[in-house]
PDB file of C-alpha atoms in Angstrom:
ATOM      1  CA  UNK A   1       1.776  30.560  -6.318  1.00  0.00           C
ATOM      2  CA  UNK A   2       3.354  27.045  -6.056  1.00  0.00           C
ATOM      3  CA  UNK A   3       2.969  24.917  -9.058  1.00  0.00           C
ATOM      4  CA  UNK A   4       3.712  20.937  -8.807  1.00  0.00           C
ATOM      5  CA  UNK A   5       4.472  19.758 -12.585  1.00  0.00           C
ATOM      6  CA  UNK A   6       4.197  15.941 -13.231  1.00  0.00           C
ATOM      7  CA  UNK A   7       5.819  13.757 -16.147  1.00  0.00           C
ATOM      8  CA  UNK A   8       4.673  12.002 -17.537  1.00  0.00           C
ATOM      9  CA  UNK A   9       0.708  12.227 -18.579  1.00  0.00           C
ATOM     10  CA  UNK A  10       0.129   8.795 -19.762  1.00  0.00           C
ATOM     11  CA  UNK A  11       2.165   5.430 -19.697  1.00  0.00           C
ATOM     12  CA  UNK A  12       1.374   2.567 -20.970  1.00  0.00           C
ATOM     13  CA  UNK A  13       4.035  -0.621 -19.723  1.00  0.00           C
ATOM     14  CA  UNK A  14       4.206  -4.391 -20.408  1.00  0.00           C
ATOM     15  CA  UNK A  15       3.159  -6.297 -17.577  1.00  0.00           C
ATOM     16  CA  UNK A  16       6.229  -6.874 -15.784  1.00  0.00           C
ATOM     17  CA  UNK A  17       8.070  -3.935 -16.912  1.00  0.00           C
ATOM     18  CA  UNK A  18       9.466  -1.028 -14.461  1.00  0.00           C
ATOM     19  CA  UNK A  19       7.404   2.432 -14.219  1.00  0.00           C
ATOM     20  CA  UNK A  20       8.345   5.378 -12.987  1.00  0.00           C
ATOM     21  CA  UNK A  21       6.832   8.940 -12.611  1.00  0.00           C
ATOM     22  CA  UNK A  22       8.358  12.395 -12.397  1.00  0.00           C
ATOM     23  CA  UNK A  23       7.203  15.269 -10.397  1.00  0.00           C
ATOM     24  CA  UNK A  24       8.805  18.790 -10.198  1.00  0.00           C
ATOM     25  CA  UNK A  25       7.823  22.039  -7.818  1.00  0.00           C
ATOM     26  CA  UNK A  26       8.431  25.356  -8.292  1.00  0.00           C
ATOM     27  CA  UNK A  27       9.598  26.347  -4.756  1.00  0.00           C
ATOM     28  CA  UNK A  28      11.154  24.443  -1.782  1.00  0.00           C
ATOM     29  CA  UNK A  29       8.428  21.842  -0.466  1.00  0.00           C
ATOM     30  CA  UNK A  30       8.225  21.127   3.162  1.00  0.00           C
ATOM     31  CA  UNK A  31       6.842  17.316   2.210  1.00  0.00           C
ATOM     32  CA  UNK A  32       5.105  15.506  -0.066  1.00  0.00           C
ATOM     33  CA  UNK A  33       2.902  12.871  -0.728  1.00  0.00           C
ATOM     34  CA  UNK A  34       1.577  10.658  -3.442  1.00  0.00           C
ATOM     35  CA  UNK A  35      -1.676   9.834  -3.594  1.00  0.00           C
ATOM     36  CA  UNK A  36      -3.105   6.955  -5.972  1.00  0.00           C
ATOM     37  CA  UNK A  37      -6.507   6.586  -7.629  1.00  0.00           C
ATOM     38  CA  UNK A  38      -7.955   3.692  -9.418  1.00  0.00           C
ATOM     39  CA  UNK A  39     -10.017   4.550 -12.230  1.00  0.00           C
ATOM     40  CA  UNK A  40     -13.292   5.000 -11.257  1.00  0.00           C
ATOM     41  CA  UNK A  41     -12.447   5.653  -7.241  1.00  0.00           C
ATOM     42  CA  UNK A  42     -10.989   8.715  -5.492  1.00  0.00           C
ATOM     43  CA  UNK A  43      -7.373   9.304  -4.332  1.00  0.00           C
ATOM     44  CA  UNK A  44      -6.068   7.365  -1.811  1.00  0.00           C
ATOM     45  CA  UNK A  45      -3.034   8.158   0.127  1.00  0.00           C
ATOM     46  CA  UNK A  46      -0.240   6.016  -0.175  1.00  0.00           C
ATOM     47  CA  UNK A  47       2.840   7.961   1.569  1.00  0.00           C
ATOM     48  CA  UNK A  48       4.493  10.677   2.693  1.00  0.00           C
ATOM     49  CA  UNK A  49       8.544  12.023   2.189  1.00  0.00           C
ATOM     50  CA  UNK A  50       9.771  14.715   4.622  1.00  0.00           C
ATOM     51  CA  UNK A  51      13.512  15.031   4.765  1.00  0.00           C
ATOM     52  CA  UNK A  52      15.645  16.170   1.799  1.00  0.00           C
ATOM     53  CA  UNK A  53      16.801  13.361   0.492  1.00  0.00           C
ATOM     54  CA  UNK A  54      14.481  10.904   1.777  1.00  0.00           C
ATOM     55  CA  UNK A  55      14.140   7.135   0.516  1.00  0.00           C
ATOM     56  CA  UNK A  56      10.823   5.441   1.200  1.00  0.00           C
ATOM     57  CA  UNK A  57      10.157   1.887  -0.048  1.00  0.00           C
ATOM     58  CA  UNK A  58       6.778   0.011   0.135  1.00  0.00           C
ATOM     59  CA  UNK A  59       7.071  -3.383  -1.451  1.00  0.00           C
ATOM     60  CA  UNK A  60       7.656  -2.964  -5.348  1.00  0.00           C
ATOM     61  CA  UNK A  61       7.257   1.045  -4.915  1.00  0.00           C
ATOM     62  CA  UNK A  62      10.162   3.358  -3.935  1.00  0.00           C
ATOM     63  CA  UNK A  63       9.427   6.611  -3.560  1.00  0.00           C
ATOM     64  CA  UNK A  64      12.434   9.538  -3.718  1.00  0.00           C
ATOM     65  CA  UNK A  65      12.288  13.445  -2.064  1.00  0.00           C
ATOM     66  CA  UNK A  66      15.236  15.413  -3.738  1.00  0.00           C
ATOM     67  CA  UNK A  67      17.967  16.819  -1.643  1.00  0.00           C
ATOM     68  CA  UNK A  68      16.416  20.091  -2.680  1.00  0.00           C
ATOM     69  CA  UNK A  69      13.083  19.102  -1.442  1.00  0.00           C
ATOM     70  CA  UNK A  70      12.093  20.536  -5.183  1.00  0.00           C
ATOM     71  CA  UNK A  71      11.156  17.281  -6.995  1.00  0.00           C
ATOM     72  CA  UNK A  72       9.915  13.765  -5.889  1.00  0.00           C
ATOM     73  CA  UNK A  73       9.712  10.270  -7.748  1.00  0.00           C
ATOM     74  CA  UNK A  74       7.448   7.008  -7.411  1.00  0.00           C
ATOM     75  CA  UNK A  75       9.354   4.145  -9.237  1.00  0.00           C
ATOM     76  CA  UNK A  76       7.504   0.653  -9.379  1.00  0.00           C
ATOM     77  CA  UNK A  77       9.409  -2.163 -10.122  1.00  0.00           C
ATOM     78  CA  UNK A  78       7.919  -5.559 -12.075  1.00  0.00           C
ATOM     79  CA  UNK A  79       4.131  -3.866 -12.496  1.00  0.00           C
ATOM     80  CA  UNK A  80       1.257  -5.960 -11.930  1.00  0.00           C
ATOM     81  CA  UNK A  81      -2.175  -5.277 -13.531  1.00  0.00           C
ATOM     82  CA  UNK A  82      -3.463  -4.259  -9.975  1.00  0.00           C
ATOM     83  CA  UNK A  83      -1.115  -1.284 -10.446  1.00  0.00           C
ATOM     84  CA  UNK A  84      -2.989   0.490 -12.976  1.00  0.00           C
ATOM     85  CA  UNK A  85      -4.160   4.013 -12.113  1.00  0.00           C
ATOM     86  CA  UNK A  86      -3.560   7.544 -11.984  1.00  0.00           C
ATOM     87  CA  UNK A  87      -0.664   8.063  -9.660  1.00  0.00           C
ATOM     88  CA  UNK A  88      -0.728  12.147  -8.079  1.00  0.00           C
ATOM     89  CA  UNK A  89       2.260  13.213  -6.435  1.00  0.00           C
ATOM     90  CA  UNK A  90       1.297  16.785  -3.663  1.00  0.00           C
ATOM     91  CA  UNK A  91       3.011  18.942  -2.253  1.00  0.00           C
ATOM     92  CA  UNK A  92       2.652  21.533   0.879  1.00  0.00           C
ATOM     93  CA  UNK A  93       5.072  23.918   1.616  1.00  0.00           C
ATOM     94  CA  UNK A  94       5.920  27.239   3.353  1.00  0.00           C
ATOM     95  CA  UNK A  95       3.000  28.830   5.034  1.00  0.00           C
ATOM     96  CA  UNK A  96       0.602  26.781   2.814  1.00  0.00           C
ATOM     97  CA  UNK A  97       1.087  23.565   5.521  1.00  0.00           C
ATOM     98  CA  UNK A  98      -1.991  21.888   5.554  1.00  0.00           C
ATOM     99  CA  UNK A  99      -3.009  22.954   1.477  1.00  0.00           C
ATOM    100  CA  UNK A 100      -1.609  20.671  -0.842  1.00  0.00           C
ATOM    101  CA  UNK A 101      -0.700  21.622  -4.526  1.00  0.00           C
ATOM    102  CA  UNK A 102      -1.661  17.998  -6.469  1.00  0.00           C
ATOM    103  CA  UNK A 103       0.587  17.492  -9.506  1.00  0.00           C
ATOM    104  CA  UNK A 104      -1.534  16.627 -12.743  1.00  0.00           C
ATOM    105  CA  UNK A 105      -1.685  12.828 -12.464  1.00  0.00           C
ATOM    106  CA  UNK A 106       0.620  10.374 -14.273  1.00  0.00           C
ATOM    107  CA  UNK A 107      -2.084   7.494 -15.662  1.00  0.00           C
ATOM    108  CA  UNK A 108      -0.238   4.258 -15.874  1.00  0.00           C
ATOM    109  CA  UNK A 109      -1.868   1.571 -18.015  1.00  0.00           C
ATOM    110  CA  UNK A 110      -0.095  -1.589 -17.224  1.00  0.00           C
ATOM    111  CA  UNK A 111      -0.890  -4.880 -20.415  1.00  0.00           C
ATOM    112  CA  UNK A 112      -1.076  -8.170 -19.436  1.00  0.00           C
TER     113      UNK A 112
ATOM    114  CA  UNK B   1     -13.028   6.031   2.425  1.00  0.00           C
ATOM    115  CA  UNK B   2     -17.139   5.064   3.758  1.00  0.00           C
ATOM    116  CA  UNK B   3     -15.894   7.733   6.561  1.00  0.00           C
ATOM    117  CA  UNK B   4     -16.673  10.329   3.937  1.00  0.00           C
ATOM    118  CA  UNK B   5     -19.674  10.883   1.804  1.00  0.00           C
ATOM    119  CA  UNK B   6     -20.779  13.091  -0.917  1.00  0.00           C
ATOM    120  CA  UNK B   7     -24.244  13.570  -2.080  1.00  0.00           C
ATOM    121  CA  UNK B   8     -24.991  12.945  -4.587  1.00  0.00           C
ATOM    122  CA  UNK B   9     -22.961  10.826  -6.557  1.00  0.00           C
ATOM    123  CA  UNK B  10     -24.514  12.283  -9.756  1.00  0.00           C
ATOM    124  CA  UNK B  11     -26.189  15.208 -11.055  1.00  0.00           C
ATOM    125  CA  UNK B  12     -26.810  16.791 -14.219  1.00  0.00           C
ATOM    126  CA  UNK B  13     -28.221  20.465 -14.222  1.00  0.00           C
ATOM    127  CA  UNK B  14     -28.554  23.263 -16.647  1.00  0.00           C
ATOM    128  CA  UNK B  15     -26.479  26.543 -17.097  1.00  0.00           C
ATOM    129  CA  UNK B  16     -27.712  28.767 -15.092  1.00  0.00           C
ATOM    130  CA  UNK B  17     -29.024  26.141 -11.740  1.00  0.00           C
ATOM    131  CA  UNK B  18     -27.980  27.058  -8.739  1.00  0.00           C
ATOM    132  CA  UNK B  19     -26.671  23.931  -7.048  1.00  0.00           C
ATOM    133  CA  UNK B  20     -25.311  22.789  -4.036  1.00  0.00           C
ATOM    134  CA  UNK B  21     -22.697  19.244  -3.146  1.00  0.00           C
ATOM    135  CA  UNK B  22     -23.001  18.227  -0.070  1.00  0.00           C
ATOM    136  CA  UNK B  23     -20.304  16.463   2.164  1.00  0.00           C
ATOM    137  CA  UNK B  24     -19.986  15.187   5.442  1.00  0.00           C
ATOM    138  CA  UNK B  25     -17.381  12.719   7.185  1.00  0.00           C
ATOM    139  CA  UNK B  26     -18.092  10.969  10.672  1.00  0.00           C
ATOM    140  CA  UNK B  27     -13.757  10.612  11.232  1.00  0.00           C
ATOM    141  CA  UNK B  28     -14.047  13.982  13.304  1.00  0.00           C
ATOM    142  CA  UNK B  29     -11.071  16.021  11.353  1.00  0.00           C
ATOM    143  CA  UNK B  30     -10.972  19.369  11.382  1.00  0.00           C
ATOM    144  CA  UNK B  31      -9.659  19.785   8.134  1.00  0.00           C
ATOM    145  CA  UNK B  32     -11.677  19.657   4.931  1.00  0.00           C
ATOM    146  CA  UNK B  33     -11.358  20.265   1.582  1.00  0.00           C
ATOM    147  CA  UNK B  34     -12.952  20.688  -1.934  1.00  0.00           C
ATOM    148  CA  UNK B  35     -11.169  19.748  -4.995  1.00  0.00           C
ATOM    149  CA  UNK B  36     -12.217  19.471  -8.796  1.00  0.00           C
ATOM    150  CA  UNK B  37     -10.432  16.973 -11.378  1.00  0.00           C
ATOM    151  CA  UNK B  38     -10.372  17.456 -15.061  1.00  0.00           C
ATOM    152  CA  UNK B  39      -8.842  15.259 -17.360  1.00  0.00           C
ATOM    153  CA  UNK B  40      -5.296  16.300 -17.509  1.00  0.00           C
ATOM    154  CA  UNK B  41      -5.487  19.231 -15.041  1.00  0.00           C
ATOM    155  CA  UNK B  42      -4.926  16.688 -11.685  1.00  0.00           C
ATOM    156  CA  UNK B  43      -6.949  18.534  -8.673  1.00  0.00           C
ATOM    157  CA  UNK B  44      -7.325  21.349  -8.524  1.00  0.00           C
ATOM    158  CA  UNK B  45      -8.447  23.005  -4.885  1.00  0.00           C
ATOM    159  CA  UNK B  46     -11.180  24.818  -4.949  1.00  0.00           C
ATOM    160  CA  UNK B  47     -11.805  25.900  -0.754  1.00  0.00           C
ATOM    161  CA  UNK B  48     -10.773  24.509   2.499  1.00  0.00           C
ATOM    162  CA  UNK B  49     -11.536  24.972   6.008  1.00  0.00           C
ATOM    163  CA  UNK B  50      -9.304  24.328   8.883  1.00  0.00           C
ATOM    164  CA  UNK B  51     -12.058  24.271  11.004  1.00  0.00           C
ATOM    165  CA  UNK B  52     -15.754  25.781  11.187  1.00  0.00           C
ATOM    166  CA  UNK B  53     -15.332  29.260  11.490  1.00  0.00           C
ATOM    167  CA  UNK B  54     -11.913  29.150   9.118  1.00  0.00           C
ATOM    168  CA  UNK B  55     -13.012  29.153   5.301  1.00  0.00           C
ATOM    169  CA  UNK B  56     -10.145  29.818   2.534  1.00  0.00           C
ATOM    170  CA  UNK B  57     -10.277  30.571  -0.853  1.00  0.00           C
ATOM    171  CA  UNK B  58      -8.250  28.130  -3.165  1.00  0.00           C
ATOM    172  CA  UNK B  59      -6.654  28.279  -6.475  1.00  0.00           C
ATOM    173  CA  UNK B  60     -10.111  28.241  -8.440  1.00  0.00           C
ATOM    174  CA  UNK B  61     -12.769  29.615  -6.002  1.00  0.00           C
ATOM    175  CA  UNK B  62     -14.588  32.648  -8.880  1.00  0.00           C
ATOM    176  CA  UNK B  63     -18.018  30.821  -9.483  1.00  0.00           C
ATOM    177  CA  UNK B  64     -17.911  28.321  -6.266  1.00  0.00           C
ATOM    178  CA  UNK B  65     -18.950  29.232  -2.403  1.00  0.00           C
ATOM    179  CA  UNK B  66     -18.821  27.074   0.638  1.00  0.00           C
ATOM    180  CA  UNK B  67     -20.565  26.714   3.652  1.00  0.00           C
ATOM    181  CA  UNK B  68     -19.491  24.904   6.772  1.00  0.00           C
ATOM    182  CA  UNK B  69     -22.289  24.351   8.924  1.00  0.00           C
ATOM    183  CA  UNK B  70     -20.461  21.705  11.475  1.00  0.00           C
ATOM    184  CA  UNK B  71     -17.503  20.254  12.017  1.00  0.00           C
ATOM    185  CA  UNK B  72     -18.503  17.150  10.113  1.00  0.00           C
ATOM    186  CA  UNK B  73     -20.224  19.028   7.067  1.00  0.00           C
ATOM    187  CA  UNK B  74     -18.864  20.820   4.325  1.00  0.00           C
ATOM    188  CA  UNK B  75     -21.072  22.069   1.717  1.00  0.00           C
ATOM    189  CA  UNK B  76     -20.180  23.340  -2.266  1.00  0.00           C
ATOM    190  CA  UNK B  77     -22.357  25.818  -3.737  1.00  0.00           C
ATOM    191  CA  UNK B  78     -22.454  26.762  -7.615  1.00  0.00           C
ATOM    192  CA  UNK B  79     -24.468  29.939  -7.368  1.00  0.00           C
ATOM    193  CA  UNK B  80     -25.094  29.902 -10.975  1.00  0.00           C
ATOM    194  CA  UNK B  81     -24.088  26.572 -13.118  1.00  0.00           C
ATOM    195  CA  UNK B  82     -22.254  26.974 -16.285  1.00  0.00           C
ATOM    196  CA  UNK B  83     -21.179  24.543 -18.423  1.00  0.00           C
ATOM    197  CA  UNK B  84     -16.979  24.519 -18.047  1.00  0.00           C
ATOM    198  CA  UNK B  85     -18.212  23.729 -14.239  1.00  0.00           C
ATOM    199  CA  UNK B  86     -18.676  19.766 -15.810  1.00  0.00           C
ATOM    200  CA  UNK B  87     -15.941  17.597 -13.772  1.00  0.00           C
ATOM    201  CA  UNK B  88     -15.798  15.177 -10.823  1.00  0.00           C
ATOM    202  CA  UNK B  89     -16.144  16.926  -7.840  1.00  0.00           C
ATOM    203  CA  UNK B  90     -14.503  15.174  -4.460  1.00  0.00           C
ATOM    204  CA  UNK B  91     -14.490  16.901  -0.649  1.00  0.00           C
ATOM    205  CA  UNK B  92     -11.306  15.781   1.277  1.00  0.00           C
ATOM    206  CA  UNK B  93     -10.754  15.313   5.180  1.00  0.00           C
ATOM    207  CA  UNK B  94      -7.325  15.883   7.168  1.00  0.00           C
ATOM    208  CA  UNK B  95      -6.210  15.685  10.817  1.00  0.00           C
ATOM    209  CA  UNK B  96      -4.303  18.488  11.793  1.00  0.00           C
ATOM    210  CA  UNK B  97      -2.951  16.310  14.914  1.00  0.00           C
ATOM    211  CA  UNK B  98      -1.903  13.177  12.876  1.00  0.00           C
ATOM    212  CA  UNK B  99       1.669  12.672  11.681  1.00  0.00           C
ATOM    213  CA  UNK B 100       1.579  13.231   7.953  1.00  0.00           C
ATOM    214  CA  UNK B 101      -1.628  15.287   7.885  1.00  0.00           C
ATOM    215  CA  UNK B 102      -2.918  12.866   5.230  1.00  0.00           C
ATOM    216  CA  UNK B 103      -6.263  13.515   3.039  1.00  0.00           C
ATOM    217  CA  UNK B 104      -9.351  11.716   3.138  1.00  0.00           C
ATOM    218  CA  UNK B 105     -11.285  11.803   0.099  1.00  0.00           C
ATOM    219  CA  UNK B 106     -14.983  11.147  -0.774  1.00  0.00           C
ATOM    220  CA  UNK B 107     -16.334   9.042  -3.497  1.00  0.00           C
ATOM    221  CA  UNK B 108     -16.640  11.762  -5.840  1.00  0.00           C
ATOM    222  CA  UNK B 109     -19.807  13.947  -7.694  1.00  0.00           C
ATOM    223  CA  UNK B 110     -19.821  13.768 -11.075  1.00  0.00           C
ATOM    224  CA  UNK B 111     -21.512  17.130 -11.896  1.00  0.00           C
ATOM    225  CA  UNK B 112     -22.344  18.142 -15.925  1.00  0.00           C
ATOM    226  CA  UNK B 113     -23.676  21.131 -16.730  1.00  0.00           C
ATOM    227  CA  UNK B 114     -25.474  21.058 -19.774  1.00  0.00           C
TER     228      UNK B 114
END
């Protein structure tokens, strides 16, 4: 079955400093999204990436789809302590539209 | 999101307890969803429903059986508790006719299973 594999577990950054997260699929995805939770709250959507290649940008967050539509990224430029949390990238693809696969959660711990 | 709800929010149980997590959501999606998340595992889906009569099995269903007696309510039965069974629980929402076909998710049950 599809498998969504995300880099890294843990990361702890400097206030201020860039972050980024990885995520990797095992087959062609039609989308995906990424989803973040706060600790002690439940996943909350932030956005989705259809097209192979696909650039999204929401303030300080960028978010990449591969031209492959295989792997995904969520960069955040100059964290802020409100960024902390565990950040899931999902995807759906093939006849499982609808189902999403959730990645394993990067958990970003951002210092002050 | 308020729009869905889990009860309850908390429950310990013994191995062997049958026990049943309850969901509903008043946004009127067809869609819903049961997930469990374990430290380092991300979530995992456990059964969905694409609408009442539709009931799928998910990547971790042996142990786990769902009911979906409305639209709106989507229930989570462990027929007999055992003790790897422990995690956060959350029931998800989606709306087949919106563009991205986002999830909803509930506040979460914390199940252990002592």
């Amino acid at each position: 079955g599809q498998q969504v594999m995300q880099i890294p577990q843990y990361q702890h950054v400097q206030e201020g400093e860039d972050f980024t997260t990885y995520c990797n699929s095992s087959t062609t995805l039609s989308n995906i999204q990424w989803y973040k939770q706060r600790p002690g709250g439940h996943p909350v959507f932030l956005i989705q990436l259809v097209k192979s290649g696909e650039v999204k940008k929401q303030k300080r967050l960028t978010f990449q789809f591969g031209e492959a539509k295989k792997n995904s990224s969520l960069h955040i430029t100059a964290t802020q302590t409100t960024d902390v949390g565990t950040y899931f990238c999902a995807g759906s693809g093939g006849t499982s539209y609808g189902k999403l696969t959730f990645g394993q959660g990067t958990i970003l711990t951002v210092h002050p | 999101d308020a729009d869905v709800t889990q009860t309850p929010r908390n429950r310990i149980t013994k191995t062997g307890k049958r026990i049943m997590l309850e969901c509903s959501q008043t946004k009127g999606h067809d869609r819903m969803y049961w997930y469990r998340q374990d430290p380092g595992l991300g979530l995992r889906l456990i059964y969905y429903s694409f609408d009442v009569k539709d009931i799928n099995k998910g990547e971790i269903s042996d142990g786990y059986s769902v009911s979906r007696q409305a639209q709106a309510k989507f229930s989570l039965s462990l027929e007999s508790a055992i003790p790897n069974q422990t995690a956060l629980y959350f029931c998800a929402t989606s709306d087949r006719w919106t563009v991205y076909n986002e999830q909803f998710f509930g506040p979460g049950t914390r199940l252990t299973v002592l």
